[in-house]
Structure formats: structure tokens, C-alpha cells
């Protein structure tokens, strides 16, 4: 069956997949939104391998996407660098020699994330260095996890530029890809992202990445605990044309009580 499915994936043309995880939890823990238990995460990795997809860092994925062909590639990424990724995902990925990508919020290391009250603390600088030693690559996610459309352009540019420079110094190589915090972006934010030296911007809208899509409005796939192997399979083989297009997205204003 898997051979047939693997063959099916070749029908996806030049598109590829970015799997967006957040926290990875021990199986005994209660899950919260966007956190995934270890056994679920491992089943996802099993499926990736069974389907014959080739895991690469997001930087290598973007290299291929911008060169016109990301077919057969998958990038496993972890938004916000939550400590469960260091404790659980990192050794599992190393065991399987799977390249992966971490998205630290550069001014918010080793703290409880103020943008996500349910989550565990973020990784410390030492833990991020250990992740780099273990084979992780880094990707931009701003300095403070601000919603970029909500702030003045000069401040947004500073968030984007400063975090890119910091991550590039930590990684010892230039970081040029960004995932927008909360997936929020507008045409102005996409232009600021380009101005800040990035070459690509990934949203939090579900879909397959394709070279014909605006490089600053690429989709990802949100990973969560309810993605059983069957649902995970249905998600990764879902044709690109059936996903909604990536659109401008910003924080909704609070509802006004009548
Ligand atoms: Zn985030």
C-alpha cells in the first residue's frame, strides 16, 4: 500500500510540505492546543519515512522551492522553541538522522511565553546551542513574537532584522527564512520581510508549498494531536488545489459588546 501511496506523491508536481509543530509532550501529559504527544509525533515520522518523503531543513527546502522544485521534500519545524522539543523531539530526530528546524523567539529564551499562556517555557540559549549541535537549523520568528501587522513599520522592520541577525550569529550561518508569528501577514508585512533580508515567508495557513506561490506567502501544515496516522496521511496527500489560498491574516479586533 505504501508503495502505491509513495507513487501517488509523485503526482504532486513541484510542491512540497512544511510540517509545523510546536510543543512535543510525554504521552502521560494532557495535551493543549498545538502540542503533540511523543507517540503521535513518532507515528508521523514513521509515515514520512514510509511515504518516501525526504526530510530536509527549512533552509534546504526553501533553496529547492525557490529553484523551482520542492517535490518529495518535507521540512519538520518547531515554532517558538518550547522546551519539550529539546527534551523529547531532539533525541528522537537524532536517532533517525532527520534534519529539522527550530524557530526561537530571540528576545524570549528560557521564559514562559507571554503569547501562549498554556505552553511550557521556551528553550534557553544553552538548549538552543545543544539543538544546533544535534543537527537543528534555525529560522526566523521575530524577536518578541509580535503580530507584525499590528505594529508600526519601523518597529516591525526592527523585529525582523534584529532577530535575523541574532539567529545568524547563533547558527554561524545566515538565516534568511521566516515564519510569521501567529501566521499574521499583510502585503506591507511581506514587503518589510523582504526589506529585512529574508527570501521567503511562511504563513500558518494549511497547504502545500509550491514554486508558483508568492515566496512570502507560502503555506505550511499545522500539526496537532488529533492527526492520527489516517488523518495525517489524508492531510499530506491532499492536493494543493483543494487547500484554501493563503490570504492576508491579522489579529481580529476584539468583539464589541452591544
Ligand atoms: Zn510562534
Short mmCIF file of N, CA and C in Angstrom, two decimals, residues 1-182:
data_model
loop_
_atom_site.label_atom_id
_atom_site.label_comp_id
_atom_site.label_asym_id
_atom_site.label_seq_id
_atom_site.Cartn_x
_atom_site.Cartn_y
_atom_site.Cartn_z
N UNK A 1 0.83 -1.20 0.00
CA UNK A 1 0.00 0.00 0.00
C UNK A 1 0.87 1.26 0.00
N UNK A 2 1.93 1.20 0.86
CA UNK A 2 2.78 2.39 0.96
C UNK A 2 3.48 2.70 -0.37
N UNK A 3 3.83 1.62 -1.14
CA UNK A 3 4.47 1.89 -2.43
C UNK A 3 3.52 2.64 -3.36
N UNK A 4 2.25 2.23 -3.32
CA UNK A 4 1.25 2.92 -4.15
C UNK A 4 1.12 4.38 -3.71
N UNK A 5 1.13 4.59 -2.40
CA UNK A 5 0.99 5.96 -1.89
C UNK A 5 2.21 6.79 -2.24
N UNK A 6 3.38 6.14 -2.14
CA UNK A 6 4.60 6.83 -2.49
C UNK A 6 4.56 7.27 -3.96
N UNK A 7 4.03 6.38 -4.81
CA UNK A 7 3.88 6.71 -6.22
C UNK A 7 2.91 7.86 -6.41
N UNK A 8 1.88 7.86 -5.58
CA UNK A 8 0.87 8.91 -5.66
C UNK A 8 1.49 10.29 -5.41
N UNK A 9 2.47 10.33 -4.48
CA UNK A 9 3.08 11.60 -4.13
C UNK A 9 3.80 12.24 -5.30
N UNK A 10 4.25 11.40 -6.26
CA UNK A 10 4.94 11.97 -7.41
C UNK A 10 3.96 12.76 -8.28
N UNK A 11 2.67 12.58 -8.03
CA UNK A 11 1.66 13.31 -8.80
C UNK A 11 1.48 14.75 -8.30
N UNK A 12 2.26 15.15 -7.29
CA UNK A 12 2.06 16.48 -6.72
C UNK A 12 2.95 17.53 -7.36
N UNK A 13 3.50 17.19 -8.53
CA UNK A 13 4.29 18.19 -9.24
C UNK A 13 5.45 18.68 -8.42
N UNK A 14 5.63 19.97 -8.36
CA UNK A 14 6.83 20.53 -7.74
C UNK A 14 6.60 21.00 -6.31
N UNK A 15 5.46 20.62 -5.75
CA UNK A 15 5.14 21.10 -4.40
C UNK A 15 5.75 20.23 -3.32
N UNK A 16 5.95 20.82 -2.15
CA UNK A 16 6.49 20.10 -1.00
C UNK A 16 5.77 20.53 0.26
N UNK A 17 6.20 19.94 1.39
CA UNK A 17 5.46 20.12 2.64
C UNK A 17 6.34 20.66 3.76
N UNK A 18 5.76 21.59 4.54
CA UNK A 18 6.39 22.04 5.79
C UNK A 18 5.46 21.62 6.92
N UNK A 19 5.93 20.75 7.79
CA UNK A 19 5.14 20.28 8.93
C UNK A 19 5.46 21.16 10.14
N UNK A 20 4.45 21.93 10.60
CA UNK A 20 4.67 22.91 11.67
C UNK A 20 4.21 22.35 13.02
N UNK A 21 5.20 21.96 13.83
CA UNK A 21 4.92 21.51 15.19
C UNK A 21 5.20 22.65 16.16
N UNK A 22 4.67 22.51 17.37
CA UNK A 22 5.01 23.42 18.46
C UNK A 22 5.66 22.57 19.56
N UNK A 23 4.91 22.29 20.63
CA UNK A 23 5.50 21.51 21.72
C UNK A 23 5.30 20.01 21.49
N UNK A 24 6.25 19.20 21.96
CA UNK A 24 6.11 17.74 21.96
C UNK A 24 6.11 17.30 23.43
N UNK A 25 5.07 16.54 23.81
CA UNK A 25 4.85 16.19 25.22
C UNK A 25 5.04 14.71 25.47
N UNK A 26 5.43 14.33 26.73
CA UNK A 26 5.40 12.91 27.07
C UNK A 26 3.95 12.40 26.95
N UNK A 27 3.81 11.10 26.67
CA UNK A 27 2.46 10.54 26.46
C UNK A 27 1.55 10.71 27.67
N UNK A 28 2.15 10.77 28.87
CA UNK A 28 1.32 10.85 30.08
C UNK A 28 0.71 12.24 30.28
N UNK A 29 1.22 13.22 29.59
CA UNK A 29 0.76 14.60 29.80
C UNK A 29 -0.54 14.88 29.05
N UNK A 30 -1.37 15.74 29.64
CA UNK A 30 -2.56 16.21 28.92
C UNK A 30 -2.10 17.16 27.82
N UNK A 31 -2.72 17.02 26.66
CA UNK A 31 -2.30 17.90 25.56
C UNK A 31 -3.04 19.23 25.64
N UNK A 32 -2.43 20.22 25.10
CA UNK A 32 -3.09 21.52 24.93
C UNK A 32 -2.99 21.85 23.44
N UNK A 33 -3.74 22.86 22.97
CA UNK A 33 -3.78 23.10 21.52
C UNK A 33 -2.39 23.23 20.91
N UNK A 34 -2.18 22.54 19.82
CA UNK A 34 -0.93 22.52 19.03
C UNK A 34 0.18 21.69 19.66
N UNK A 35 0.01 21.22 20.90
CA UNK A 35 1.00 20.29 21.45
C UNK A 35 0.68 18.89 20.91
N UNK A 36 1.73 18.09 20.72
CA UNK A 36 1.59 16.74 20.18
C UNK A 36 2.32 15.78 21.10
N UNK A 37 1.69 14.67 21.43
CA UNK A 37 2.35 13.67 22.28
C UNK A 37 3.45 12.95 21.51
N UNK A 38 4.42 12.43 22.28
CA UNK A 38 5.58 11.77 21.67
C UNK A 38 5.16 10.65 20.72
N UNK A 39 4.25 9.78 21.16
CA UNK A 39 3.90 8.63 20.30
C UNK A 39 3.23 9.08 19.01
N UNK A 40 2.44 10.14 19.08
CA UNK A 40 1.81 10.68 17.87
C UNK A 40 2.87 11.24 16.93
N UNK A 41 3.81 11.99 17.52
CA UNK A 41 4.90 12.56 16.73
C UNK A 41 5.71 11.46 16.02
N UNK A 42 6.00 10.39 16.76
CA UNK A 42 6.79 9.30 16.17
C UNK A 42 6.01 8.60 15.05
N UNK A 43 4.69 8.48 15.23
CA UNK A 43 3.89 7.88 14.14
C UNK A 43 3.92 8.78 12.90
N UNK A 44 3.91 10.09 13.11
CA UNK A 44 4.03 10.99 11.95
C UNK A 44 5.36 10.76 11.23
N UNK A 45 6.44 10.65 12.02
CA UNK A 45 7.76 10.43 11.40
C UNK A 45 7.78 9.09 10.65
N UNK A 46 7.13 8.08 11.23
CA UNK A 46 7.03 6.77 10.55
C UNK A 46 6.35 6.94 9.19
N UNK A 47 5.28 7.74 9.17
CA UNK A 47 4.54 7.93 7.92
C UNK A 47 5.39 8.67 6.89
N UNK A 48 6.13 9.69 7.35
CA UNK A 48 7.00 10.44 6.44
C UNK A 48 7.99 9.48 5.77
N UNK A 49 8.56 8.59 6.61
CA UNK A 49 9.55 7.65 6.07
C UNK A 49 8.89 6.63 5.17
N UNK A 50 7.71 6.13 5.56
CA UNK A 50 7.02 5.12 4.74
C UNK A 50 6.60 5.69 3.39
N UNK A 51 6.30 6.96 3.35
CA UNK A 51 5.88 7.59 2.10
C UNK A 51 7.07 7.95 1.21
N UNK A 52 8.27 7.77 1.72
CA UNK A 52 9.46 8.06 0.92
C UNK A 52 9.74 9.54 0.78
N UNK A 53 9.16 10.36 1.66
CA UNK A 53 9.47 11.78 1.63
C UNK A 53 10.88 12.00 2.18
N UNK A 54 11.55 13.02 1.67
CA UNK A 54 12.93 13.28 2.14
C UNK A 54 12.93 14.49 3.08
N UNK A 55 13.22 14.25 4.39
CA UNK A 55 13.26 15.39 5.32
C UNK A 55 14.51 16.23 5.10
N UNK A 56 14.30 17.53 5.07
CA UNK A 56 15.41 18.48 4.92
C UNK A 56 15.16 19.65 5.87
N UNK A 57 16.20 20.45 6.11
CA UNK A 57 15.98 21.67 6.90
C UNK A 57 15.10 22.62 6.10
N UNK A 58 14.50 23.58 6.78
CA UNK A 58 13.67 24.55 6.06
C UNK A 58 14.52 25.36 5.08
N UNK A 59 15.78 25.61 5.44
CA UNK A 59 16.66 26.35 4.52
C UNK A 59 16.87 25.56 3.23
N UNK A 60 17.12 24.26 3.35
CA UNK A 60 17.31 23.45 2.14
C UNK A 60 16.00 23.33 1.37
N UNK A 61 14.91 23.21 2.12
CA UNK A 61 13.59 23.16 1.48
C UNK A 61 13.37 24.44 0.64
N UNK A 62 13.69 25.59 1.25
CA UNK A 62 13.49 26.87 0.56
C UNK A 62 14.43 26.99 -0.64
N UNK A 63 15.67 26.51 -0.49
CA UNK A 63 16.60 26.51 -1.64
C UNK A 63 15.92 25.84 -2.83
N UNK A 64 15.34 24.66 -2.58
CA UNK A 64 14.71 23.89 -3.66
C UNK A 64 13.44 24.56 -4.17
N UNK A 65 12.65 25.08 -3.24
CA UNK A 65 11.39 25.75 -3.62
C UNK A 65 11.69 26.93 -4.54
N UNK A 66 12.66 27.75 -4.14
CA UNK A 66 12.97 28.95 -4.93
C UNK A 66 13.67 28.59 -6.24
N UNK A 67 14.29 27.41 -6.27
CA UNK A 67 14.90 26.95 -7.53
C UNK A 67 13.86 26.29 -8.43
N UNK A 68 12.62 26.14 -7.93
CA UNK A 68 11.54 25.69 -8.81
C UNK A 68 11.04 24.28 -8.58
N UNK A 69 11.56 23.57 -7.56
CA UNK A 69 11.09 22.19 -7.39
C UNK A 69 11.32 21.71 -5.96
N UNK A 70 10.23 21.56 -5.20
CA UNK A 70 10.32 21.04 -3.82
C UNK A 70 9.67 19.66 -3.73
N UNK A 71 9.52 19.00 -4.86
CA UNK A 71 8.80 17.72 -4.85
C UNK A 71 9.52 16.68 -4.01
N UNK A 72 8.76 15.93 -3.25
CA UNK A 72 9.31 14.85 -2.44
C UNK A 72 9.98 15.31 -1.17
N UNK A 73 9.98 16.62 -0.91
CA UNK A 73 10.69 17.14 0.27
C UNK A 73 9.71 17.48 1.38
N UNK A 74 10.17 17.32 2.60
CA UNK A 74 9.38 17.72 3.77
C UNK A 74 10.32 18.37 4.78
N UNK A 75 9.89 19.50 5.33
CA UNK A 75 10.66 20.18 6.39
C UNK A 75 9.87 20.06 7.69
N UNK A 76 10.54 19.54 8.72
CA UNK A 76 9.93 19.41 10.06
C UNK A 76 10.41 20.60 10.87
N UNK A 77 9.47 21.46 11.31
CA UNK A 77 9.86 22.68 12.01
C UNK A 77 9.11 22.79 13.33
N UNK A 78 9.72 23.51 14.27
CA UNK A 78 9.15 23.67 15.62
C UNK A 78 9.08 25.15 15.96
N UNK A 79 7.89 25.69 15.94
CA UNK A 79 7.68 27.10 16.25
C UNK A 79 7.93 27.36 17.73
N UNK A 80 8.56 28.46 18.02
CA UNK A 80 8.68 29.03 19.37
C UNK A 80 9.74 28.36 20.25
N UNK A 81 10.35 27.25 19.81
CA UNK A 81 11.42 26.58 20.59
C UNK A 81 10.98 26.30 22.03
N UNK A 82 9.89 25.57 22.18
CA UNK A 82 9.40 25.17 23.51
C UNK A 82 10.26 24.01 24.03
N UNK A 83 10.44 23.93 25.35
CA UNK A 83 11.43 23.02 25.94
C UNK A 83 11.14 21.55 25.65
N UNK A 84 9.88 21.16 25.45
CA UNK A 84 9.56 19.77 25.13
C UNK A 84 10.22 19.30 23.85
N UNK A 85 10.50 20.23 22.96
CA UNK A 85 11.20 19.87 21.71
C UNK A 85 12.62 19.41 22.03
N UNK A 86 13.26 20.12 22.96
CA UNK A 86 14.61 19.75 23.38
C UNK A 86 14.60 18.42 24.12
N UNK A 87 13.62 18.24 25.00
CA UNK A 87 13.59 17.04 25.85
C UNK A 87 13.20 15.78 25.07
N UNK A 88 12.26 15.91 24.15
CA UNK A 88 11.66 14.72 23.54
C UNK A 88 11.95 14.60 22.04
N UNK A 89 11.68 15.67 21.29
CA UNK A 89 11.83 15.55 19.84
C UNK A 89 13.30 15.45 19.42
N UNK A 90 14.14 16.24 20.05
CA UNK A 90 15.55 16.32 19.62
C UNK A 90 16.24 14.95 19.61
N UNK A 91 16.19 14.17 20.71
CA UNK A 91 16.87 12.86 20.65
C UNK A 91 16.23 11.91 19.64
N UNK A 92 14.93 11.98 19.48
CA UNK A 92 14.24 11.10 18.53
C UNK A 92 14.63 11.42 17.09
N UNK A 93 14.75 12.71 16.78
CA UNK A 93 15.14 13.12 15.43
C UNK A 93 16.59 12.73 15.17
N UNK A 94 17.44 12.85 16.20
CA UNK A 94 18.85 12.47 16.04
C UNK A 94 18.97 10.97 15.77
N UNK A 95 18.18 10.16 16.51
CA UNK A 95 18.21 8.70 16.31
C UNK A 95 17.91 8.33 14.86
N UNK A 96 17.01 9.09 14.27
CA UNK A 96 16.58 8.78 12.90
C UNK A 96 17.34 9.59 11.85
N UNK A 97 18.30 10.40 12.29
CA UNK A 97 19.07 11.27 11.38
C UNK A 97 18.17 12.14 10.51
N UNK A 98 17.14 12.70 11.13
CA UNK A 98 16.21 13.57 10.41
C UNK A 98 16.60 15.03 10.66
N UNK A 99 16.92 15.77 9.59
CA UNK A 99 17.20 17.20 9.76
C UNK A 99 15.93 17.93 10.20
N UNK A 100 16.07 18.96 10.98
CA UNK A 100 14.90 19.69 11.47
C UNK A 100 15.25 21.15 11.70
N UNK A 101 14.23 21.94 11.99
CA UNK A 101 14.43 23.39 12.07
C UNK A 101 13.69 23.94 13.28
N UNK A 102 14.38 24.80 14.00
CA UNK A 102 13.86 25.39 15.23
C UNK A 102 13.63 26.89 15.00
N UNK A 103 12.52 27.39 15.58
CA UNK A 103 12.16 28.81 15.40
C UNK A 103 12.17 29.53 16.75
N UNK A 104 13.35 29.87 17.26
CA UNK A 104 13.38 30.57 18.56
C UNK A 104 12.90 32.02 18.40
N UNK A 105 12.28 32.52 19.45
CA UNK A 105 11.91 33.94 19.53
C UNK A 105 13.06 34.58 20.28
N UNK A 106 13.87 35.39 19.58
CA UNK A 106 15.22 35.67 20.07
C UNK A 106 15.29 36.45 21.39
N UNK A 107 14.31 37.29 21.67
CA UNK A 107 14.31 38.01 22.96
C UNK A 107 13.53 37.26 24.03
N UNK A 108 13.11 36.05 23.75
CA UNK A 108 12.24 35.32 24.68
C UNK A 108 12.75 33.88 24.89
N UNK A 109 14.02 33.74 25.24
CA UNK A 109 14.57 32.41 25.50
C UNK A 109 14.53 32.13 27.00
N UNK A 110 14.22 30.88 27.36
CA UNK A 110 14.23 30.47 28.77
C UNK A 110 13.15 31.13 29.60
N UNK A 111 12.02 31.45 28.99
CA UNK A 111 10.92 32.12 29.73
C UNK A 111 9.59 31.44 29.40
N UNK A 112 8.60 31.71 30.25
CA UNK A 112 7.24 31.31 29.91
C UNK A 112 6.75 32.25 28.81
N UNK A 113 6.29 31.69 27.69
CA UNK A 113 5.94 32.56 26.56
C UNK A 113 4.69 33.40 26.84
N UNK A 114 4.84 34.72 26.79
CA UNK A 114 3.70 35.59 27.12
C UNK A 114 2.63 35.56 26.03
N UNK A 115 2.96 35.04 24.85
CA UNK A 115 1.97 34.95 23.77
C UNK A 115 1.19 33.64 23.80
N UNK A 116 1.54 32.75 24.75
CA UNK A 116 0.93 31.41 24.74
C UNK A 116 0.88 30.87 26.18
N UNK A 117 -0.11 31.31 26.96
CA UNK A 117 -0.13 31.01 28.40
C UNK A 117 -0.14 29.52 28.74
N UNK A 118 -0.70 28.65 27.90
CA UNK A 118 -0.77 27.22 28.23
C UNK A 118 0.57 26.51 28.08
N UNK A 119 1.49 27.11 27.34
CA UNK A 119 2.70 26.39 26.94
C UNK A 119 3.73 26.34 28.06
N UNK A 120 4.62 25.33 28.00
CA UNK A 120 5.79 25.28 28.86
C UNK A 120 6.74 26.41 28.47
N UNK A 121 7.83 26.52 29.23
CA UNK A 121 8.80 27.58 28.95
C UNK A 121 9.50 27.35 27.61
N UNK A 122 10.12 28.40 27.13
CA UNK A 122 10.91 28.27 25.91
C UNK A 122 12.31 27.75 26.26
N UNK A 123 13.02 27.28 25.25
CA UNK A 123 14.37 26.77 25.44
C UNK A 123 15.32 27.91 25.80
N UNK A 124 16.32 27.58 26.62
CA UNK A 124 17.36 28.56 26.96
C UNK A 124 18.36 28.64 25.81
N UNK A 125 19.25 29.63 25.90
CA UNK A 125 20.31 29.75 24.89
C UNK A 125 21.18 28.48 24.86
N UNK A 126 21.44 27.92 26.05
CA UNK A 126 22.25 26.69 26.11
C UNK A 126 21.53 25.56 25.39
N UNK A 127 20.23 25.42 25.64
CA UNK A 127 19.46 24.35 24.98
C UNK A 127 19.39 24.57 23.48
N UNK A 128 19.31 25.81 23.04
CA UNK A 128 19.31 26.09 21.59
C UNK A 128 20.67 25.71 20.99
N UNK A 129 21.74 26.01 21.72
CA UNK A 129 23.08 25.63 21.24
C UNK A 129 23.20 24.11 21.15
N UNK A 130 22.61 23.40 22.12
CA UNK A 130 22.63 21.92 22.07
C UNK A 130 21.82 21.41 20.87
N UNK A 131 20.72 22.09 20.58
CA UNK A 131 19.93 21.70 19.40
C UNK A 131 20.74 21.89 18.12
N UNK A 132 21.46 23.00 18.04
CA UNK A 132 22.31 23.23 16.86
C UNK A 132 23.36 22.13 16.74
N UNK A 133 23.96 21.76 17.88
CA UNK A 133 24.97 20.69 17.87
C UNK A 133 24.36 19.36 17.44
N UNK A 134 23.06 19.20 17.75
CA UNK A 134 22.38 17.94 17.44
C UNK A 134 21.90 17.89 15.99
N UNK A 135 22.08 18.98 15.25
CA UNK A 135 21.71 18.95 13.83
C UNK A 135 20.55 19.85 13.44
N UNK A 136 20.05 20.66 14.39
CA UNK A 136 18.96 21.57 14.04
C UNK A 136 19.49 22.75 13.22
N UNK A 137 18.61 23.31 12.40
CA UNK A 137 18.86 24.59 11.74
C UNK A 137 17.90 25.60 12.37
N UNK A 138 18.13 26.88 12.12
CA UNK A 138 17.28 27.92 12.70
C UNK A 138 16.51 28.66 11.62
N UNK A 139 15.35 29.18 12.01
CA UNK A 139 14.53 30.00 11.11
C UNK A 139 13.96 31.16 11.92
N UNK A 140 13.77 32.30 11.26
CA UNK A 140 13.28 33.50 11.93
C UNK A 140 11.83 33.37 12.38
N UNK A 141 11.56 34.00 13.54
CA UNK A 141 10.19 34.02 14.08
C UNK A 141 10.01 35.29 14.92
N UNK A 142 10.79 36.30 14.60
CA UNK A 142 10.85 37.64 15.24
C UNK A 142 11.52 37.61 16.62
N UNK A 143 11.67 38.81 17.19
CA UNK A 143 12.37 38.96 18.47
C UNK A 143 11.45 38.76 19.66
N UNK A 144 10.16 39.14 19.52
CA UNK A 144 9.26 39.08 20.69
C UNK A 144 7.93 38.37 20.40
N UNK A 145 7.81 37.74 19.22
CA UNK A 145 6.58 37.06 18.82
C UNK A 145 5.39 38.03 18.75
N UNK A 146 5.68 39.15 18.15
CA UNK A 146 4.63 40.16 17.98
C UNK A 146 3.83 39.84 16.70
N UNK A 147 2.57 40.27 16.69
CA UNK A 147 1.79 40.17 15.46
C UNK A 147 2.22 41.33 14.55
N UNK A 148 2.93 41.03 13.50
CA UNK A 148 3.60 42.08 12.71
C UNK A 148 2.65 43.12 12.10
N UNK A 149 1.44 42.73 11.65
CA UNK A 149 0.57 43.78 11.08
C UNK A 149 0.09 44.79 12.12
N UNK A 150 0.24 44.46 13.43
CA UNK A 150 -0.31 45.33 14.49
C UNK A 150 0.62 46.47 14.88
N UNK A 151 1.87 46.44 14.43
CA UNK A 151 2.85 47.42 14.95
C UNK A 151 3.34 48.32 13.81
N UNK A 152 3.89 49.51 14.18
CA UNK A 152 4.37 50.43 13.13
C UNK A 152 5.46 49.77 12.28
N UNK A 153 5.54 50.15 11.00
CA UNK A 153 6.52 49.52 10.09
C UNK A 153 7.95 49.54 10.61
N UNK A 154 8.38 50.64 11.21
CA UNK A 154 9.77 50.72 11.67
C UNK A 154 10.03 49.69 12.78
N UNK A 155 9.03 49.48 13.63
CA UNK A 155 9.19 48.50 14.70
C UNK A 155 9.17 47.08 14.13
N UNK A 156 8.31 46.86 13.15
CA UNK A 156 8.25 45.53 12.52
C UNK A 156 9.58 45.22 11.84
N UNK A 157 10.13 46.22 11.17
CA UNK A 157 11.41 46.02 10.49
C UNK A 157 12.50 45.68 11.50
N UNK A 158 12.49 46.35 12.64
CA UNK A 158 13.47 46.07 13.69
C UNK A 158 13.29 44.65 14.24
N UNK A 159 12.06 44.22 14.48
CA UNK A 159 11.78 42.85 14.95
C UNK A 159 12.36 41.82 13.98
N UNK A 160 12.13 42.09 12.70
CA UNK A 160 12.55 41.14 11.66
C UNK A 160 14.06 41.13 11.49
N UNK A 161 14.64 42.32 11.43
CA UNK A 161 16.07 42.45 11.16
C UNK A 161 16.91 41.94 12.34
N UNK A 162 16.53 42.41 13.52
CA UNK A 162 17.32 42.09 14.72
C UNK A 162 17.29 40.58 15.00
N UNK A 163 16.14 39.95 14.85
CA UNK A 163 16.07 38.52 15.12
C UNK A 163 16.85 37.74 14.07
N UNK A 164 16.82 38.22 12.84
CA UNK A 164 17.57 37.53 11.78
C UNK A 164 19.08 37.59 12.05
N UNK A 165 19.53 38.78 12.47
CA UNK A 165 20.96 38.93 12.77
C UNK A 165 21.36 38.07 13.98
N UNK A 166 20.51 38.04 14.99
CA UNK A 166 20.81 37.24 16.19
C UNK A 166 20.87 35.76 15.84
N UNK A 167 19.87 35.26 15.13
CA UNK A 167 19.85 33.84 14.77
C UNK A 167 21.03 33.48 13.88
N UNK A 168 21.38 34.38 12.97
CA UNK A 168 22.52 34.11 12.08
C UNK A 168 23.80 33.97 12.90
N UNK A 169 23.93 34.82 13.94
CA UNK A 169 25.12 34.73 14.81
C UNK A 169 25.09 33.42 15.59
N UNK A 170 23.93 33.04 16.14
CA UNK A 170 23.83 31.79 16.90
C UNK A 170 24.15 30.58 16.02
N UNK A 171 23.65 30.60 14.79
CA UNK A 171 23.78 29.44 13.91
C UNK A 171 25.14 29.41 13.20
N UNK A 172 25.81 30.57 13.13
CA UNK A 172 27.07 30.61 12.38
C UNK A 172 26.84 30.54 10.88
N UNK A 173 25.62 30.79 10.47
CA UNK A 173 25.30 30.87 9.04
C UNK A 173 24.09 31.78 8.88
N UNK A 174 24.00 32.39 7.72
CA UNK A 174 22.94 33.38 7.54
C UNK A 174 21.56 32.73 7.53
N UNK A 175 20.67 33.26 8.34
CA UNK A 175 19.28 32.80 8.37
C UNK A 175 18.47 33.73 7.47
N UNK A 176 17.75 33.18 6.51
CA UNK A 176 17.05 34.03 5.53
C UNK A 176 15.59 33.64 5.33
N UNK A 177 15.09 32.76 6.18
CA UNK A 177 13.69 32.35 6.06
C UNK A 177 12.94 32.74 7.33
N UNK A 178 11.65 33.02 7.17
CA UNK A 178 10.84 33.50 8.30
C UNK A 178 9.52 32.75 8.33
N UNK A 179 9.04 32.47 9.54
CA UNK A 179 7.64 32.06 9.71
C UNK A 179 6.98 33.17 10.52
N UNK A 180 5.91 33.74 9.99
CA UNK A 180 5.25 34.88 10.64
C UNK A 180 4.63 34.44 11.97
N UNK A 181 4.89 35.15 13.08
CA UNK A 181 4.21 34.81 14.34
C UNK A 181 2.69 34.82 14.16
N UNK A 182 2.03 33.83 14.69
CA UNK A 182 0.57 33.62 14.56
C UNK A 182 0.15 33.44 13.09
#
